[in-house]
mmCIF file with all atom_site columns, C-alpha atoms in Angstrom:
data_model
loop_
_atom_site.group_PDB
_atom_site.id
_atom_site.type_symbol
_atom_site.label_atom_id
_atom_site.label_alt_id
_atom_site.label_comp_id
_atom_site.label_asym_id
_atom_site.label_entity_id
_atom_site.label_seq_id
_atom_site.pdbx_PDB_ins_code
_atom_site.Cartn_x
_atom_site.Cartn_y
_atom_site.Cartn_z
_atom_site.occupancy
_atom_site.B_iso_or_equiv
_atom_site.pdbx_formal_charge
_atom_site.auth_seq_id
_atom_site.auth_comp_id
_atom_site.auth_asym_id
_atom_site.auth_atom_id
_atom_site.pdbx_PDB_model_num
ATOM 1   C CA . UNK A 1 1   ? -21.991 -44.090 115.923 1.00 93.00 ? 1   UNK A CA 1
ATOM 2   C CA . UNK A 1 2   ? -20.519 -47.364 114.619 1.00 97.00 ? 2   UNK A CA 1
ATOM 3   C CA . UNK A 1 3   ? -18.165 -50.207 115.406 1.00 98.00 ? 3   UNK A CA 1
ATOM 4   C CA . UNK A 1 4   ? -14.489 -50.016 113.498 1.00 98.00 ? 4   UNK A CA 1
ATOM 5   C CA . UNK A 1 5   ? -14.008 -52.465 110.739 1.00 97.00 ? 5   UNK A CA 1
ATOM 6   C CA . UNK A 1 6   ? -10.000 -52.033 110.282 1.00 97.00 ? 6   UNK A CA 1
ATOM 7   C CA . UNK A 1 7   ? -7.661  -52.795 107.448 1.00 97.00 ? 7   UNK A CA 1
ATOM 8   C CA . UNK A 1 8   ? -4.182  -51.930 106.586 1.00 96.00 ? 8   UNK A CA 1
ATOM 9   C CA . UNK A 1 9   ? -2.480  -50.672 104.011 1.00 97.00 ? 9   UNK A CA 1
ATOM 10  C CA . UNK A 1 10  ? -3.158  -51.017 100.011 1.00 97.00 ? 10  UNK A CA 1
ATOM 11  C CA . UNK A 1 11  ? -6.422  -52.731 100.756 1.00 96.00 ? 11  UNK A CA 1
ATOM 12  C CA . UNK A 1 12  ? -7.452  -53.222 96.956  1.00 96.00 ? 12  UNK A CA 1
ATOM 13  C CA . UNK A 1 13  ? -10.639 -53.859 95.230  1.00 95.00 ? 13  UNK A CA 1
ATOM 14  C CA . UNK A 1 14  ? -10.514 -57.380 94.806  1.00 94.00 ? 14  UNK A CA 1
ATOM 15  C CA . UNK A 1 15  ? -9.932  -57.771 98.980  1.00 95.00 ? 15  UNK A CA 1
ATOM 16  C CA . UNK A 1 16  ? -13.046 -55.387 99.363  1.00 96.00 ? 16  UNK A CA 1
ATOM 17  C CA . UNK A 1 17  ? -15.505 -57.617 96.790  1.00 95.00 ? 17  UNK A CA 1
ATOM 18  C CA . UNK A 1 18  ? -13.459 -60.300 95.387  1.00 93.00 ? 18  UNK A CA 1
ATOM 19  C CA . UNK A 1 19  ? -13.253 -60.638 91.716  1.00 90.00 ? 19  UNK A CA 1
ATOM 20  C CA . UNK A 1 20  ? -14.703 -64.180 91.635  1.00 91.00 ? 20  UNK A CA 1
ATOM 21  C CA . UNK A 1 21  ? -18.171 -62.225 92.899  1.00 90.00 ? 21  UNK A CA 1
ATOM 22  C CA . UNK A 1 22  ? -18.163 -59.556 90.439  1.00 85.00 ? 22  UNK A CA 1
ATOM 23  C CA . UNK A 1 23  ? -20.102 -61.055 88.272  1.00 87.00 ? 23  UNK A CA 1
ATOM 24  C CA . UNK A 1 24  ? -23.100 -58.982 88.914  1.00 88.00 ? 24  UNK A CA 1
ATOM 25  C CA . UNK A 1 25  ? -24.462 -55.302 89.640  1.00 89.00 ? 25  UNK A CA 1
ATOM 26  C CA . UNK A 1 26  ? -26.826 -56.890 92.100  1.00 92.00 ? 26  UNK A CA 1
ATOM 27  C CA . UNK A 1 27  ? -26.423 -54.955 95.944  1.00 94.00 ? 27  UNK A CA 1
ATOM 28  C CA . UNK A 1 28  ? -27.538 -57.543 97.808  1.00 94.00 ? 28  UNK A CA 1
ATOM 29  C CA . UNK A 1 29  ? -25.668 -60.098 95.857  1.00 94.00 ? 29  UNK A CA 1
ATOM 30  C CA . UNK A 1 30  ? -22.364 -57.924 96.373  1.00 95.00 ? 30  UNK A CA 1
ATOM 31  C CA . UNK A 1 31  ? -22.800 -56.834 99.569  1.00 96.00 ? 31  UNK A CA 1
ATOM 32  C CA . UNK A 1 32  ? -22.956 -60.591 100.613 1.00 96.00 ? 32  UNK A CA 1
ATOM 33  C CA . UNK A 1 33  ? -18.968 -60.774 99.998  1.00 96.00 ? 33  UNK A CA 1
ATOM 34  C CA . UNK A 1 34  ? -17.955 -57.787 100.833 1.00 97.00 ? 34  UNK A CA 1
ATOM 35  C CA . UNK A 1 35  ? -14.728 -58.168 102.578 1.00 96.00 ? 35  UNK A CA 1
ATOM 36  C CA . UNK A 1 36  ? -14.913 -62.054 102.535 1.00 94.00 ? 36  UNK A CA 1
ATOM 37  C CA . UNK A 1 37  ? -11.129 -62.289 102.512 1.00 91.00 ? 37  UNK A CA 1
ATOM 38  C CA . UNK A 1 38  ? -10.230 -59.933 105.431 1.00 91.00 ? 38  UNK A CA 1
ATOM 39  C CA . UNK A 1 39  ? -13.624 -60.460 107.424 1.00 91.00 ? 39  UNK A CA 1
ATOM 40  C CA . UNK A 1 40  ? -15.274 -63.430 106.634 1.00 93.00 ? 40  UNK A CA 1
ATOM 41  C CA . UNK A 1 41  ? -17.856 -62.594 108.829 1.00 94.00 ? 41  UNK A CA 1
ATOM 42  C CA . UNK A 1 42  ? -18.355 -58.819 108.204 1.00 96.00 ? 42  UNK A CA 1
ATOM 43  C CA . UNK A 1 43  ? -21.843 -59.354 106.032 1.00 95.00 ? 43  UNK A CA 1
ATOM 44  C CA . UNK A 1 44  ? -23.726 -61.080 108.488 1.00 96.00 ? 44  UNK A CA 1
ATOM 45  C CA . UNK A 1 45  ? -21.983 -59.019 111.766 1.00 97.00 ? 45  UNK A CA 1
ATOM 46  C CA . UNK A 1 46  ? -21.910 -55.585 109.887 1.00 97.00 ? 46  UNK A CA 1
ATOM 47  C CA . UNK A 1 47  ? -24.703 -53.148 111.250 1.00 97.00 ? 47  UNK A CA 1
ATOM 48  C CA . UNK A 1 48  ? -25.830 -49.992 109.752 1.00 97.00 ? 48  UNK A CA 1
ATOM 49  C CA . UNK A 1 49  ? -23.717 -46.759 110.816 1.00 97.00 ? 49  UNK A CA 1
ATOM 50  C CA . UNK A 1 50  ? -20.462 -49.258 110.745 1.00 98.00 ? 50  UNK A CA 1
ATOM 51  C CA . UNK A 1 51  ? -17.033 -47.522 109.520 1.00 98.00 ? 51  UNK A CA 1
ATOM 52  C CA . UNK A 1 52  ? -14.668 -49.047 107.702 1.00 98.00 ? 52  UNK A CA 1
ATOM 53  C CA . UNK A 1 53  ? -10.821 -47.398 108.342 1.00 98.00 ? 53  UNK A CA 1
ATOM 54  C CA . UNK A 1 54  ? -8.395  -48.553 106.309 1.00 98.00 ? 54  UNK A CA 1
ATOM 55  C CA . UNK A 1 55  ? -4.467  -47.221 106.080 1.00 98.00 ? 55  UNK A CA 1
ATOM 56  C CA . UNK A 1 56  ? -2.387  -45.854 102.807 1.00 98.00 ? 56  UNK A CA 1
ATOM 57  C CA . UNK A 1 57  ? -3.895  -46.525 99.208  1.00 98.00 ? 57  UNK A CA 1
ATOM 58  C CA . UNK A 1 58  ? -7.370  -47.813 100.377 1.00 98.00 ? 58  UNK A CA 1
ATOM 59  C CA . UNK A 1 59  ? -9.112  -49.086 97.237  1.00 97.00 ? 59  UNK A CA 1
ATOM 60  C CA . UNK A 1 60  ? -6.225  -49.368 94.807  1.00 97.00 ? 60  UNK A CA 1
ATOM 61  C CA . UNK A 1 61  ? -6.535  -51.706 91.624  1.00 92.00 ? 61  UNK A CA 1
ATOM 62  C CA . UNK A 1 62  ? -9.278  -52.000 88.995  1.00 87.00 ? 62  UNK A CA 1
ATOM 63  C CA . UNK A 1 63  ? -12.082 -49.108 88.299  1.00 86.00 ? 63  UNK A CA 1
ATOM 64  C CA . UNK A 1 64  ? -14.661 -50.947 88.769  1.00 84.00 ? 64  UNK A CA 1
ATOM 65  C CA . UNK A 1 65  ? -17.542 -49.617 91.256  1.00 92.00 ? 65  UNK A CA 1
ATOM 66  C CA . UNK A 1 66  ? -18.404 -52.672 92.868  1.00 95.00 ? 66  UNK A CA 1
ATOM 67  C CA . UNK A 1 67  ? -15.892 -52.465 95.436  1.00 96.00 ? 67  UNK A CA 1
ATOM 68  C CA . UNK A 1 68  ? -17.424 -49.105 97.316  1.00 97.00 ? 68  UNK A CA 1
ATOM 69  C CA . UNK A 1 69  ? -20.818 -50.099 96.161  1.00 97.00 ? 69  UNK A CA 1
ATOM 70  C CA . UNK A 1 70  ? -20.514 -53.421 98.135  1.00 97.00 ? 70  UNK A CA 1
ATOM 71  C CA . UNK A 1 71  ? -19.404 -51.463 101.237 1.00 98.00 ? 71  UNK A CA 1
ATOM 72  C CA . UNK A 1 72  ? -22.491 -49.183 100.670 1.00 98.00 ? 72  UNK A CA 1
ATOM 73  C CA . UNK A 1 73  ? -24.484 -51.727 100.279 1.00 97.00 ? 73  UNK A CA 1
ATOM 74  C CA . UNK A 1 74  ? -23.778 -53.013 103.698 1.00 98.00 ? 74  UNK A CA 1
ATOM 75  C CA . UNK A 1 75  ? -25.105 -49.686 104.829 1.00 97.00 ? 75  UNK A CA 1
ATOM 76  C CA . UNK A 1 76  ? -21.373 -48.606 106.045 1.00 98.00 ? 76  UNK A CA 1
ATOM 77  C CA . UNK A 1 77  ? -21.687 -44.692 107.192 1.00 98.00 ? 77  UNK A CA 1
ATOM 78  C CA . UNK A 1 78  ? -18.398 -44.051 106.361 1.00 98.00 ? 78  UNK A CA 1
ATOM 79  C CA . UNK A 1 79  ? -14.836 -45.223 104.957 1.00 98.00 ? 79  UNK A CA 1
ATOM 80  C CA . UNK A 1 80  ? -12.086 -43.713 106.804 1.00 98.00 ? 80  UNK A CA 1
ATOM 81  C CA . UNK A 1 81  ? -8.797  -43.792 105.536 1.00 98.00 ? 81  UNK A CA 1
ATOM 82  C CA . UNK A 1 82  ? -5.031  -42.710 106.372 1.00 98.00 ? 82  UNK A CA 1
ATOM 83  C CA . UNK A 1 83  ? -5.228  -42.190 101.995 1.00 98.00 ? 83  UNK A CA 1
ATOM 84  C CA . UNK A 1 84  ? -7.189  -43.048 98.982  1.00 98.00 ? 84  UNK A CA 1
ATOM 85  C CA . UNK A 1 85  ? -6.610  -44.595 95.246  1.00 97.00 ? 85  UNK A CA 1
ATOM 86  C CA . UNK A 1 86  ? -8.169  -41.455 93.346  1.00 96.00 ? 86  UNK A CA 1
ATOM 87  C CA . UNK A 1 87  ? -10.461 -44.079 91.222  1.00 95.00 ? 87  UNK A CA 1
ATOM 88  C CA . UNK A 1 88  ? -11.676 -45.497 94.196  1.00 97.00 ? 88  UNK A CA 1
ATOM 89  C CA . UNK A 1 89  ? -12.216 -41.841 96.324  1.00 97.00 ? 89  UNK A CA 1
ATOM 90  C CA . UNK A 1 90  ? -14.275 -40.912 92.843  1.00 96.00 ? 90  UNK A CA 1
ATOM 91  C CA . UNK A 1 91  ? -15.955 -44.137 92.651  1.00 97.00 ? 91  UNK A CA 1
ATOM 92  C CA . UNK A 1 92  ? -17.649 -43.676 96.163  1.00 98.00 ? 92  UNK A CA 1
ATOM 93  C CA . UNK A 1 93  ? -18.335 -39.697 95.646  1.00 97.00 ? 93  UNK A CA 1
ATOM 94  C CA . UNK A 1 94  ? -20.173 -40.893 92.475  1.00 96.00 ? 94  UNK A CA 1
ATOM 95  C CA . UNK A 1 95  ? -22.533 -43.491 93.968  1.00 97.00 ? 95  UNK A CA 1
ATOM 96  C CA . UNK A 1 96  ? -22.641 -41.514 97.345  1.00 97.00 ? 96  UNK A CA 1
ATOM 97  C CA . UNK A 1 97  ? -20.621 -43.283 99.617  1.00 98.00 ? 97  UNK A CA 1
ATOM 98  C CA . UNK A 1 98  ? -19.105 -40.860 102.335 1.00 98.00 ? 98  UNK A CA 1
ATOM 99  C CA . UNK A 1 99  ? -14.893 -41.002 102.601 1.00 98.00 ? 99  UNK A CA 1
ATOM 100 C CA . UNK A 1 100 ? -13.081 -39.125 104.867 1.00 98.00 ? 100 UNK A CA 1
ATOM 101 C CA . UNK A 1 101 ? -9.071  -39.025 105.480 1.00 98.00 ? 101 UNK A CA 1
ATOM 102 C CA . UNK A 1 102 ? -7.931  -38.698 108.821 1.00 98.00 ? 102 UNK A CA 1
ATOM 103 C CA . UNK A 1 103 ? -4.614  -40.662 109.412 1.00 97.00 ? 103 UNK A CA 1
ATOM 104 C CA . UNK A 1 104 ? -4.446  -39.784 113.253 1.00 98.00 ? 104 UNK A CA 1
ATOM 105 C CA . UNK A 1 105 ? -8.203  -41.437 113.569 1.00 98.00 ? 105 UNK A CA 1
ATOM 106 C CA . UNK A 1 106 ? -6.728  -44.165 111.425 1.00 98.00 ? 106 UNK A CA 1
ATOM 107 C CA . UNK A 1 107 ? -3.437  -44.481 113.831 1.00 98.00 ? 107 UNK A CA 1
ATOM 108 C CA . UNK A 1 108 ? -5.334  -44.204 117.005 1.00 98.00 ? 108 UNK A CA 1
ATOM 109 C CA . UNK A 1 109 ? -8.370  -46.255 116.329 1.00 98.00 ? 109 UNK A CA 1
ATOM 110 C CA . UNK A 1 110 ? -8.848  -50.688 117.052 1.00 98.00 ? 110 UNK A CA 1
ATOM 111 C CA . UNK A 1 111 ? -10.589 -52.918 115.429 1.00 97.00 ? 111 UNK A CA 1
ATOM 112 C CA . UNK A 1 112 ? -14.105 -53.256 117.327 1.00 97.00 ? 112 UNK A CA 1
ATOM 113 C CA . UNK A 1 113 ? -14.006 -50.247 119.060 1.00 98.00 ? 113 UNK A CA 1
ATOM 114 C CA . UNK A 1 114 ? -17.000 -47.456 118.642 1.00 98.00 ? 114 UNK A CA 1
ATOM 115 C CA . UNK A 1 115 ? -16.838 -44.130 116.509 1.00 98.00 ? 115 UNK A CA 1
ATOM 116 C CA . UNK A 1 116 ? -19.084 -40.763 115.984 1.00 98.00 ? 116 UNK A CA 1
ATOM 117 C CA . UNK A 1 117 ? -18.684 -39.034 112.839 1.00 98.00 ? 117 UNK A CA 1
ATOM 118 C CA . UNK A 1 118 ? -19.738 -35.862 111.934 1.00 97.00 ? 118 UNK A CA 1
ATOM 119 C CA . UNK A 1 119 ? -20.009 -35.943 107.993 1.00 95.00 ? 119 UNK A CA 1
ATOM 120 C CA . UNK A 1 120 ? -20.819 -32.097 108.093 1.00 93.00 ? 120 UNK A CA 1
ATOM 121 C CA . UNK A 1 121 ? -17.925 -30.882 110.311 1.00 96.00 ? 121 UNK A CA 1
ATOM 122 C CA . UNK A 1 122 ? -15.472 -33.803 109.883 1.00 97.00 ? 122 UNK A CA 1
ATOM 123 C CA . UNK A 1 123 ? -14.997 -34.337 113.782 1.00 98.00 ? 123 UNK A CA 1
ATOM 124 C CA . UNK A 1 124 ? -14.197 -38.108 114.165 1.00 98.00 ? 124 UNK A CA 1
ATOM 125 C CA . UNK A 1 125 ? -14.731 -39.213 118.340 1.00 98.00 ? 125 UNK A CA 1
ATOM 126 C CA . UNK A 1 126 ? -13.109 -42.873 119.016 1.00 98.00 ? 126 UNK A CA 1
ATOM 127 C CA . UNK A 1 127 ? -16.442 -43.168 122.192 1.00 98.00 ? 127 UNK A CA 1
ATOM 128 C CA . UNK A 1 128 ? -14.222 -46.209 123.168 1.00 98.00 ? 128 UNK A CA 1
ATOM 129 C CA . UNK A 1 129 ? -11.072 -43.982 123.814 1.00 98.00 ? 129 UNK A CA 1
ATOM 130 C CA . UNK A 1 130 ? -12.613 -40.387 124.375 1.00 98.00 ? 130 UNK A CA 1
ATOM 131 C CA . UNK A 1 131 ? -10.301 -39.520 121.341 1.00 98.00 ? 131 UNK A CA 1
ATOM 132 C CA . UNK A 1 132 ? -11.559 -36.937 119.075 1.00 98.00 ? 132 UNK A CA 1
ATOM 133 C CA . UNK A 1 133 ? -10.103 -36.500 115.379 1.00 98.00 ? 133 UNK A CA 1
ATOM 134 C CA . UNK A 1 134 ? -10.460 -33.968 112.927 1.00 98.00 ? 134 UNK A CA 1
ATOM 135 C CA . UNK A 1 135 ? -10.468 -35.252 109.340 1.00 98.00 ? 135 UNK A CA 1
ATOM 136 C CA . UNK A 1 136 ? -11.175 -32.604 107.024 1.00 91.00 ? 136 UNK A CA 1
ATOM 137 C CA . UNK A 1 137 ? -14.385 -32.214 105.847 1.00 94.00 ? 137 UNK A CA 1
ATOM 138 C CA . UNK A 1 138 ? -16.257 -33.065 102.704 1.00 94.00 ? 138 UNK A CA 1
ATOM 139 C CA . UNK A 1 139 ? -16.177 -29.934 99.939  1.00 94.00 ? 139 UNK A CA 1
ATOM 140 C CA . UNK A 1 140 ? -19.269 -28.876 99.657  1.00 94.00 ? 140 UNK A CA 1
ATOM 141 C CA . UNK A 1 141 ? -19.595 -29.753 96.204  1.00 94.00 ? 141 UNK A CA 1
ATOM 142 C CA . UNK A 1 142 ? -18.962 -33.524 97.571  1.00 95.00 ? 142 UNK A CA 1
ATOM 143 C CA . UNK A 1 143 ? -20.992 -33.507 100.094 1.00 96.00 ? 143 UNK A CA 1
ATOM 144 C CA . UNK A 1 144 ? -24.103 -32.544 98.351  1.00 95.00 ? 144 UNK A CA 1
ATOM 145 C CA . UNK A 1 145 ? -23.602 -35.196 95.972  1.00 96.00 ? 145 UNK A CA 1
ATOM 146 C CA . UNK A 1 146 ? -22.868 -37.979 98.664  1.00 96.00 ? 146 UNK A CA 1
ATOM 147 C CA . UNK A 1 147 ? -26.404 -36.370 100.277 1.00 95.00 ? 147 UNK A CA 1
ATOM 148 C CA . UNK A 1 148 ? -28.403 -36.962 97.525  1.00 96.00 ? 148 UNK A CA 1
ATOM 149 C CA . UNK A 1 149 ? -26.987 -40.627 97.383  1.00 96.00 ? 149 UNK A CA 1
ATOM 150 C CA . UNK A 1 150 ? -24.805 -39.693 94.212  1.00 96.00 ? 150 UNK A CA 1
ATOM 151 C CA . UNK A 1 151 ? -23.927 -37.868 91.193  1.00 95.00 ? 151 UNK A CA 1
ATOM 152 C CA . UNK A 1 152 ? -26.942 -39.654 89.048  1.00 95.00 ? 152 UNK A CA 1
ATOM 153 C CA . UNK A 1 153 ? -29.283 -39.166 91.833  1.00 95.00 ? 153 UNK A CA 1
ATOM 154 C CA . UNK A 1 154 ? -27.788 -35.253 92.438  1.00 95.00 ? 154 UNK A CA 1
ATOM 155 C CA . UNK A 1 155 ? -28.351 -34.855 88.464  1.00 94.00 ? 155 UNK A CA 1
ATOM 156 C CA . UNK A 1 156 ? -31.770 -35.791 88.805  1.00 93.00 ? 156 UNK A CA 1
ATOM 157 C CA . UNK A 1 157 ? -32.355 -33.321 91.449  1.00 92.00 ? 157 UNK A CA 1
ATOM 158 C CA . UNK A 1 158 ? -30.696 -30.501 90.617  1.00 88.00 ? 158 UNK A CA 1
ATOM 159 C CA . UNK A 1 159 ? -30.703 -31.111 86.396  1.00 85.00 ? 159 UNK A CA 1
ATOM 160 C CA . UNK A 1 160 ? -26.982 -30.678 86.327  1.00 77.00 ? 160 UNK A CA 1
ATOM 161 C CA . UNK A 1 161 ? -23.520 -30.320 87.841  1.00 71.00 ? 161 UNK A CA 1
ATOM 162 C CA . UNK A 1 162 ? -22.846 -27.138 89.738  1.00 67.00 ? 162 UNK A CA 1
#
């Protein structure tokens, strides 16, 4: 379970790790400004198991990784969104950061309040509420690469993509 982190709408890379802090592949170093323009605060209040929800287009603008490795890096269970930018959804698949859509969790869920996610079934509970959500599940080709903490670490394990 996890406190919400919420954003809107079109949340691009740059708001998630500002470009002026891309200047390195360092995790610690970009997990330190992770969402400095929306949250300020968020490295230094963010505790492991936290969800991030965001609404429409979460992730939209440049390719780069940094932006879901900085919310990895922060040791975020999960990024919930009502949609995703398709580099950004592969971006986190491919360094094993779990992303779910579920726009009625999305709709129906505050900033601060206190989720359970299932990763295996999708089921999404909003403990603050007594809400419960179903996002659709990960495919199961997804889900085993998000397990072994990406699709380098899953091609190490398993010698190739299948």
């Amino acid at each position: 379970m996890g406190r919400i982190w919420k954003l809107g709408d079109n949340i691009n890379t740059d708001l998630i790790i500002p470009g002026r802090y891309n200047v390195t592949t360092d995790h610690a170093q970009l997990a330190k400004y992770c969402l400095y323009e929306a949250y300020p605060e968020f490295s230094q209040q963010v505790k492991p198991g936290d969800i991030v929800l965001g609404g429409h287009n979460f992730g939209c603008g440049s390719s780069r990784e940094h932006a879901p490795t900085s919310i990895l890096a922060n040791k975020v269970k999960v990024v919930i969104a009502r949609s995703f930018a398709r580099i950004f959804y592969r971006n986190a698949v491919n360094i094993g950061l779990p992303v779910l859509v579920c726009e009625e969790a999305v709709l129906n869920s505050e900033d601060g309040q206190e989720l359970d996610v299932n990763l295996e079934t999708g089921e999404i509970r909003n403990l603050t509420t007594g809400q419960t959500f179903q996002a659709e599940p990960l495919d199961p080709f997804v889900a085993r690469i998000v397990a072994a903490g990406g699709i380098i670490n899953y091609i190490e394990m398993e010698g190739t993509l299948r």
